[in-house]
Coordinates of C-alpha atoms in Angstrom, one line a residue:
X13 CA -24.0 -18.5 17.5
X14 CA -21.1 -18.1 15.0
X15 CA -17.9 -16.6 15.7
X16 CA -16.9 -13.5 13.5
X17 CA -14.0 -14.2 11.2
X18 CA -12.2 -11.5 12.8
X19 CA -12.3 -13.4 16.0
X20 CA -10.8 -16.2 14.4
X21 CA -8.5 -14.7 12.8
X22 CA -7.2 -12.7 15.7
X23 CA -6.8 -16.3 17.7
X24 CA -4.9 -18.0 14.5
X25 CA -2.7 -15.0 14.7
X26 CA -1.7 -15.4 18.2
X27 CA -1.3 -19.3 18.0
X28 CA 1.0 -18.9 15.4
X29 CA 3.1 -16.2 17.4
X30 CA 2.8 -18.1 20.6
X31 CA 3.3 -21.6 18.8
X32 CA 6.3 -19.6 16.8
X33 CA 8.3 -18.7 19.5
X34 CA 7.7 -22.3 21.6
X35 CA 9.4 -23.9 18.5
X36 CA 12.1 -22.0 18.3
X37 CA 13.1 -21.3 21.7
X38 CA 12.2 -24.3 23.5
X39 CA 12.4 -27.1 20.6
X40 CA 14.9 -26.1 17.5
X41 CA 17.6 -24.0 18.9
X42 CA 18.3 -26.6 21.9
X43 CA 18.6 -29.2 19.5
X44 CA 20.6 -27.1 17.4
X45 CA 23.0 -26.7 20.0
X46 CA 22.6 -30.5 21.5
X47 CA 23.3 -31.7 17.6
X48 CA 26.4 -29.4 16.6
X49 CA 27.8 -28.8 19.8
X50 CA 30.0 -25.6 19.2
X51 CA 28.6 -22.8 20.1
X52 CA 30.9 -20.9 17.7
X53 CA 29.2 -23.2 15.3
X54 CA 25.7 -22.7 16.8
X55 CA 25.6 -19.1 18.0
X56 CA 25.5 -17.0 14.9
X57 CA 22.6 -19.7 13.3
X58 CA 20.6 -19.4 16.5
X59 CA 21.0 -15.3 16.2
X60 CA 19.4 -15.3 13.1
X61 CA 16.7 -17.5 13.7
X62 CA 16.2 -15.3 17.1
X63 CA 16.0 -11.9 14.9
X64 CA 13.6 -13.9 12.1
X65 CA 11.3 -14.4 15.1
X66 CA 11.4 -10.5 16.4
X67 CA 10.6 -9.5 13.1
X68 CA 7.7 -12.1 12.9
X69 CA 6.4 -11.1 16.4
X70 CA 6.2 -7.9 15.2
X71 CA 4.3 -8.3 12.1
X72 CA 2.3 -10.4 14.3
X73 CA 1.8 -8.2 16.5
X74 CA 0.8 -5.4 14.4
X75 CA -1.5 -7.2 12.5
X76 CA -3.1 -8.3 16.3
X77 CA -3.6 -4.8 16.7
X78 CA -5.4 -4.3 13.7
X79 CA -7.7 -7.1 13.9
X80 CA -9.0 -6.3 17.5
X81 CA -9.3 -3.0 16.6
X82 CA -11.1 -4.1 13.7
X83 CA -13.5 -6.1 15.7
X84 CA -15.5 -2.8 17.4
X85 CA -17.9 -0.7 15.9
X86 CA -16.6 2.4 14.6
X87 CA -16.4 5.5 17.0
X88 CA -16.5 2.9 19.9
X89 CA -13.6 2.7 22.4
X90 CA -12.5 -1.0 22.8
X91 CA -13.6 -2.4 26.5
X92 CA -11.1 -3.1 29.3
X93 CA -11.0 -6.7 28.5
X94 CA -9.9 -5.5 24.7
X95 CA -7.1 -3.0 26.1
X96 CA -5.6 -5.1 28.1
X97 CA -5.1 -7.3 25.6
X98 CA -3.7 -5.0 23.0
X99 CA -1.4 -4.1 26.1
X100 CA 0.0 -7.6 26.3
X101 CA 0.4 -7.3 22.3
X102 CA 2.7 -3.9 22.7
X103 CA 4.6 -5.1 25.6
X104 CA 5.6 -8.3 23.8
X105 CA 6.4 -6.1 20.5
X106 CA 8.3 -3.4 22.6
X107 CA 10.1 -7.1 24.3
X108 CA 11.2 -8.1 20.7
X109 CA 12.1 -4.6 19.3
X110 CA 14.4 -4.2 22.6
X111 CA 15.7 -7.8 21.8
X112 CA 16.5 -7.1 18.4
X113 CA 17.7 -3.8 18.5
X114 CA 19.5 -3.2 21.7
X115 CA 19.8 -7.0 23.2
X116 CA 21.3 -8.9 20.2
X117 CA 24.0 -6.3 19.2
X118 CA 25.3 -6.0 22.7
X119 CA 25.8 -10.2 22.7
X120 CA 27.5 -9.2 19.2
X121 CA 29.4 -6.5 20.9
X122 CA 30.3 -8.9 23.6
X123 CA 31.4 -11.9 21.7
X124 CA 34.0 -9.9 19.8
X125 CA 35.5 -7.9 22.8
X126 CA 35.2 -10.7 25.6
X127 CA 32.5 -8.5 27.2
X128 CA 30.1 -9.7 29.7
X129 CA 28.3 -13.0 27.0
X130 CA 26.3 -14.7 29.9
X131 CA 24.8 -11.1 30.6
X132 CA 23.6 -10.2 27.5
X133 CA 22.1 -13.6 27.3
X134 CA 20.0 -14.0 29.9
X135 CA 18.4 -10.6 29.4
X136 CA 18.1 -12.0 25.9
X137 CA 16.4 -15.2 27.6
X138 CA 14.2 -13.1 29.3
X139 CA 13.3 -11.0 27.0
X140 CA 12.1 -14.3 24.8
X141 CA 10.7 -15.5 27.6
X142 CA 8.7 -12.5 28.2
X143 CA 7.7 -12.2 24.7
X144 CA 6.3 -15.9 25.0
X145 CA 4.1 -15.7 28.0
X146 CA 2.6 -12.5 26.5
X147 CA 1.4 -14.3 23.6
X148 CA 0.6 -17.0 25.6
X149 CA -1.7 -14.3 27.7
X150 CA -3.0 -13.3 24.5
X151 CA -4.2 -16.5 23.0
X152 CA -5.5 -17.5 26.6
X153 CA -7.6 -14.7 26.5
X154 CA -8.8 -14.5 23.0
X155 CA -9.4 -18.0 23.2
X156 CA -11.7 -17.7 26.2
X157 CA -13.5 -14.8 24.3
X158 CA -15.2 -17.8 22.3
X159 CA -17.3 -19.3 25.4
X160 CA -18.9 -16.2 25.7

């Protein structure tokens, strides 16, 4: 039986987000920071490369959202399996829009005025963290969507 193109493209679309974020967080911002050493150096590089990858989890997201949505017949509601999925999409979009927009500006906020800096970056950490196991989730279970 052949997939549906949608299908496919809905688990490319989570591999990249999930492979995305494993890149980043776990291989090129360590090394960044093992390579250059100062984090006065390091910090404001790894920032941007943090908010590149909300704003990419985002459009990833979003475009997630359309493409399972897009896989049901008009008029029908998506099945449990399908909602719970999409919820693991928002939460990891709400993850990165509270990252980027609340997170990342109090580690700004912080930095300048000697506020609490090991804080703001473990929620930060978290927060990344969180945003990589839901797509994780996400392609785990669109992936398993293929055997069936």
């Amino acid at each position: 039986m052949a997939v549906p193109v949608q299908q496919r493209l809905s688990i490319l679309i989570a591999a990249v987000w999930w492979g995305g974020i494993t890149a980043l967080s776990f291989l090129a911002v360590p090394v960044l920071f093992a390579s250059l050493g100062s984090p006065a150096v390091v910090g404001p590089v790894a920032a941007k490369l943090f908010s590149l990858q909300c704003y990419a989890g985002l459009l990833l997201g979003l475009a997630l959202l359309v493409t399972l949505r897009q896989g049901h017949e008009r008029g029908s509601p998506p099945d449990a399996a399908t909602l719970t999925t999409l919820g693991f999409v928002l939460f990891a979009m709400l993850l990165a829009l509270l990252q980027e927009f609340g997170v990342a500006q109090n580690i700004v906020a912080a930095r300048a005025s000697g506020g609490n800096l090991r804080l703001w970056h473990g929620v930060g950490s978290a927060m990344v963290l969180g945003q990589w196991l839901c797509a994780g989730v996400v392609l785990w279970r669109l992936s398993g969507r293929l055997s069936r």
